[in-house]
């Protein structure tokens, strides 16, 4: 009789992150060469690092090359530090995004690997499960939350930051949201909401050894 070993691996997509459990024991997918010279596990790490709506400790806060969440944190911080109290932002702030804290992603992956089998993730369309918060906010709402957190210590002085939206610039994809119904049914839900995530990220920006 033939037996197949199931080995969990992680892949991420543009609109969310999925856990794919199917892999051969003697030839696991995460060690197979792709069209580049990188292995699947190396490619996976690169994809997770570049997850557009993901954020976490030690993020990339460079204005050139970082994603919207960490980039906004730096913009608002520099506006406060310089005394200019204005940030220039692309688009009109209307696109909807779901933001996932990296710690929550790690927690979900560990939870699924420790408590579930591949059969628990099986569906007619494939063996996977979306990992996300299932909640979204507009880019404008994110900016307002970041402004509120970054300017909290100078609010008593009457300071606030003006947001200058440049509608001549592209908004990007109107909406990105994961359906996490199955993940919730499997017993896991994200713990960190956007407000708490901004507080964690800003503290990390101020005190962590981050890429600035």
CSV table of C-alpha atoms in Angstrom, one decimal:
chain,number,residue,atom,x,y,z
A,1,UNK,CA,0.0,0.0,0.0
A,2,UNK,CA,1.2,3.5,-0.9
A,3,UNK,CA,1.2,6.3,1.7
A,4,UNK,CA,1.8,10.0,1.2
A,5,UNK,CA,3.1,12.3,3.8
A,6,UNK,CA,1.5,15.7,4.1
A,7,UNK,CA,3.9,18.5,4.8
A,8,UNK,CA,2.5,22.1,5.5
A,9,UNK,CA,4.0,24.9,3.5
A,10,UNK,CA,3.0,28.6,3.2
A,11,UNK,CA,2.3,30.6,0.1
A,12,UNK,CA,1.0,34.2,-0.1
A,13,UNK,CA,-1.1,35.9,-2.8
A,14,UNK,CA,-2.0,39.4,-3.7
A,15,UNK,CA,-5.3,39.5,-1.8
A,16,UNK,CA,-4.5,37.3,1.2
A,17,UNK,CA,-2.3,34.5,2.5
A,18,UNK,CA,-3.0,30.8,2.2
A,19,UNK,CA,-1.7,27.6,3.8
A,20,UNK,CA,-1.2,24.9,1.3
A,21,UNK,CA,-0.8,21.5,2.9
A,22,UNK,CA,-0.1,19.1,0.0
A,23,UNK,CA,3.5,18.1,-0.5
A,24,UNK,CA,5.4,14.8,-1.0
A,25,UNK,CA,7.5,13.6,2.0
A,26,UNK,CA,10.6,12.8,0.0
A,27,UNK,CA,10.3,15.7,-2.4
A,28,UNK,CA,8.6,18.5,-0.4
A,29,UNK,CA,7.4,21.5,-2.5
A,30,UNK,CA,9.3,23.9,-0.3
A,31,UNK,CA,12.6,22.5,-1.5
A,32,UNK,CA,11.9,22.1,-5.2
A,33,UNK,CA,13.7,24.4,-7.5
A,34,UNK,CA,11.5,27.0,-9.4
A,35,UNK,CA,12.2,28.9,-12.6
A,36,UNK,CA,14.8,30.9,-10.6
A,37,UNK,CA,17.7,29.5,-8.5
A,38,UNK,CA,15.7,30.0,-5.3
A,39,UNK,CA,13.9,27.1,-3.5
A,40,UNK,CA,10.2,27.2,-2.7
A,41,UNK,CA,10.9,28.1,0.9
A,42,UNK,CA,13.1,31.0,-0.2
A,43,UNK,CA,10.5,32.2,-2.6
A,44,UNK,CA,7.9,31.9,0.2
A,45,UNK,CA,9.9,34.0,2.6
A,46,UNK,CA,10.3,36.7,-0.1
A,47,UNK,CA,6.5,36.7,-0.8
A,48,UNK,CA,5.7,37.0,2.9
A,49,UNK,CA,8.2,39.8,3.3
A,50,UNK,CA,6.5,41.7,0.4
A,51,UNK,CA,2.9,41.1,1.4
A,52,UNK,CA,1.3,44.4,0.5
A,53,UNK,CA,-1.2,44.6,3.3
A,54,UNK,CA,0.9,42.8,5.9
A,55,UNK,CA,2.9,44.6,8.6
A,56,UNK,CA,4.8,43.8,11.7
A,57,UNK,CA,7.8,44.3,13.9
A,58,UNK,CA,11.0,45.2,12.0
A,59,UNK,CA,9.1,46.4,9.0
A,60,UNK,CA,10.6,48.4,6.1
A,61,UNK,CA,9.8,52.0,6.8
A,62,UNK,CA,11.7,53.5,3.8
A,63,UNK,CA,9.5,55.8,1.8
A,64,UNK,CA,10.8,54.3,-1.4
A,65,UNK,CA,10.0,50.6,-1.6
A,66,UNK,CA,7.8,50.1,1.5
A,67,UNK,CA,4.1,49.4,1.6
A,68,UNK,CA,1.3,51.7,2.6
A,69,UNK,CA,1.1,50.9,6.3
A,70,UNK,CA,4.8,51.5,7.3
A,71,UNK,CA,5.2,54.3,4.7
A,72,UNK,CA,2.3,56.3,6.3
A,73,UNK,CA,3.8,55.8,9.7
A,74,UNK,CA,7.0,57.3,8.7
A,75,UNK,CA,5.3,60.2,6.7
A,76,UNK,CA,3.2,61.2,9.7
A,77,UNK,CA,6.1,60.9,12.1
A,78,UNK,CA,8.4,63.1,9.9
A,79,UNK,CA,5.6,65.7,9.5
A,80,UNK,CA,5.3,65.9,13.3
A,81,UNK,CA,9.1,65.9,13.9
A,82,UNK,CA,9.6,68.7,11.3
A,83,UNK,CA,6.7,70.8,12.5
A,84,UNK,CA,5.2,70.9,9.0
A,85,UNK,CA,2.1,69.0,10.1
A,86,UNK,CA,1.1,68.0,6.6
A,87,UNK,CA,1.5,64.8,4.6
A,88,UNK,CA,1.0,64.3,0.9
A,89,UNK,CA,-0.9,61.1,-0.1
A,90,UNK,CA,-1.7,59.5,-3.4
A,91,UNK,CA,-5.3,59.0,-4.6
A,92,UNK,CA,-8.5,60.0,-2.8
A,93,UNK,CA,-8.2,57.5,0.1
A,94,UNK,CA,-11.2,55.5,-0.9
A,95,UNK,CA,-9.7,52.0,-1.7
A,96,UNK,CA,-10.5,49.3,0.9
A,97,UNK,CA,-7.8,47.2,2.4
A,98,UNK,CA,-7.5,44.4,4.9
A,99,UNK,CA,-4.4,44.7,7.1
A,100,UNK,CA,-2.9,41.6,8.7
A,101,UNK,CA,-0.4,41.8,11.6
A,102,UNK,CA,2.5,39.4,11.0
A,103,UNK,CA,2.2,38.0,14.5
A,104,UNK,CA,-1.4,37.0,13.8
A,105,UNK,CA,-0.3,35.3,10.5
A,106,UNK,CA,2.3,33.3,12.4
A,107,UNK,CA,-0.2,32.5,15.1
A,108,UNK,CA,-2.7,31.2,12.5
A,109,UNK,CA,-0.1,29.1,10.8
A,110,UNK,CA,1.0,27.5,14.0
A,111,UNK,CA,-2.6,26.9,15.1
A,112,UNK,CA,-3.5,25.1,11.9
A,113,UNK,CA,-0.3,23.0,11.9
A,114,UNK,CA,-0.7,22.0,15.5
A,115,UNK,CA,-4.5,21.4,15.7
A,116,UNK,CA,-5.6,20.5,12.1
A,117,UNK,CA,-5.0,17.8,9.5
A,118,UNK,CA,-5.0,18.3,5.7
A,119,UNK,CA,-8.5,16.8,5.6
A,120,UNK,CA,-9.7,19.7,7.7
A,121,UNK,CA,-8.6,22.1,5.0
A,122,UNK,CA,-10.0,20.1,2.1
A,123,UNK,CA,-12.5,21.8,-0.3
A,124,UNK,CA,-13.7,21.0,-3.8
A,125,UNK,CA,-11.6,23.9,-5.1
A,126,UNK,CA,-8.3,22.9,-3.3
A,127,UNK,CA,-6.7,22.2,0.0
A,128,UNK,CA,-6.1,25.7,1.4
A,129,UNK,CA,-7.4,28.2,3.9
A,130,UNK,CA,-7.4,32.0,3.7
A,131,UNK,CA,-5.6,33.8,6.5
A,132,UNK,CA,-6.7,37.3,7.3
A,133,UNK,CA,-8.8,39.5,9.6
A,134,UNK,CA,-12.0,39.5,7.5
A,135,UNK,CA,-12.2,43.2,8.2
A,136,UNK,CA,-11.4,46.2,6.0
A,137,UNK,CA,-10.9,49.9,6.2
A,138,UNK,CA,-10.3,52.6,3.6
A,139,UNK,CA,-6.9,54.0,3.1
A,140,UNK,CA,-8.3,57.3,4.4
A,141,UNK,CA,-9.4,55.6,7.6
A,142,UNK,CA,-6.0,54.1,8.0
A,143,UNK,CA,-4.4,57.5,7.6
A,144,UNK,CA,-6.7,59.1,10.2
A,145,UNK,CA,-5.9,56.3,12.6
A,146,UNK,CA,-2.1,56.7,12.1
A,147,UNK,CA,-2.4,60.5,12.5
A,148,UNK,CA,-4.3,60.0,15.8
A,149,UNK,CA,-1.7,57.6,17.2
A,150,UNK,CA,1.4,59.5,15.9
A,151,UNK,CA,0.1,62.9,17.1
A,152,UNK,CA,-1.3,61.7,20.4
A,153,UNK,CA,1.6,63.3,22.4
A,154,UNK,CA,1.2,66.7,20.9
A,155,UNK,CA,-2.6,66.9,20.7
A,156,UNK,CA,-2.7,68.9,23.9
A,157,UNK,CA,-0.7,71.6,22.1
A,158,UNK,CA,-3.5,71.9,19.6
A,159,UNK,CA,-1.5,70.2,16.8
A,160,UNK,CA,-2.9,67.9,14.2
A,161,UNK,CA,-1.7,66.8,10.7
A,162,UNK,CA,-3.3,67.9,7.5
A,163,UNK,CA,-3.8,65.2,4.8
A,164,UNK,CA,-3.3,66.5,1.3
A,165,UNK,CA,-4.8,63.9,-1.0
A,166,UNK,CA,-3.6,64.0,-4.6
A,167,UNK,CA,-6.5,62.6,-6.7
A,168,UNK,CA,-4.4,62.9,-9.9
A,169,UNK,CA,-2.4,59.9,-8.6
A,170,UNK,CA,-3.8,56.3,-9.0
A,171,UNK,CA,-5.8,54.7,-6.2
A,172,UNK,CA,-4.8,51.2,-7.1
A,173,UNK,CA,-7.1,48.2,-6.7
A,174,UNK,CA,-10.5,49.3,-5.2
A,175,UNK,CA,-10.8,46.5,-2.8
A,176,UNK,CA,-8.7,43.6,-1.3
A,177,UNK,CA,-10.4,41.4,1.3
A,178,UNK,CA,-10.1,37.8,2.3
A,179,UNK,CA,-13.0,35.5,3.0
A,180,UNK,CA,-12.0,34.0,6.4
A,181,UNK,CA,-15.3,32.1,7.0
A,182,UNK,CA,-13.5,28.8,6.9
A,183,UNK,CA,-10.7,29.9,9.1
A,184,UNK,CA,-13.0,31.2,11.7
A,185,UNK,CA,-15.0,27.9,11.6
A,186,UNK,CA,-11.7,26.1,12.2
A,187,UNK,CA,-11.4,28.0,15.5
A,188,UNK,CA,-9.1,30.9,14.7
A,189,UNK,CA,-9.6,34.6,14.5
A,190,UNK,CA,-7.2,37.5,14.2
A,191,UNK,CA,-6.5,39.3,17.5
A,192,UNK,CA,-4.8,42.6,16.4
A,193,UNK,CA,-7.1,45.2,14.9
A,194,UNK,CA,-5.9,48.2,12.9
A,195,UNK,CA,-5.7,50.6,15.8
A,196,UNK,CA,-3.7,48.3,18.0
A,197,UNK,CA,-1.6,47.4,15.0
A,198,UNK,CA,-0.7,51.1,14.4
A,199,UNK,CA,0.3,51.5,18.0
A,200,UNK,CA,2.5,48.4,17.8
A,201,UNK,CA,4.1,49.5,14.6
A,202,UNK,CA,4.7,53.1,15.6
A,203,UNK,CA,6.3,51.9,18.9
A,204,UNK,CA,8.5,49.6,16.8
A,205,UNK,CA,9.4,52.5,14.5
A,206,UNK,CA,10.4,54.6,17.4
A,207,UNK,CA,12.3,52.1,19.5
A,208,UNK,CA,13.0,49.0,17.4
A,209,UNK,CA,16.0,48.3,15.2
A,210,UNK,CA,14.0,48.9,12.1
A,211,UNK,CA,14.9,49.7,8.5
A,212,UNK,CA,14.5,53.5,8.2
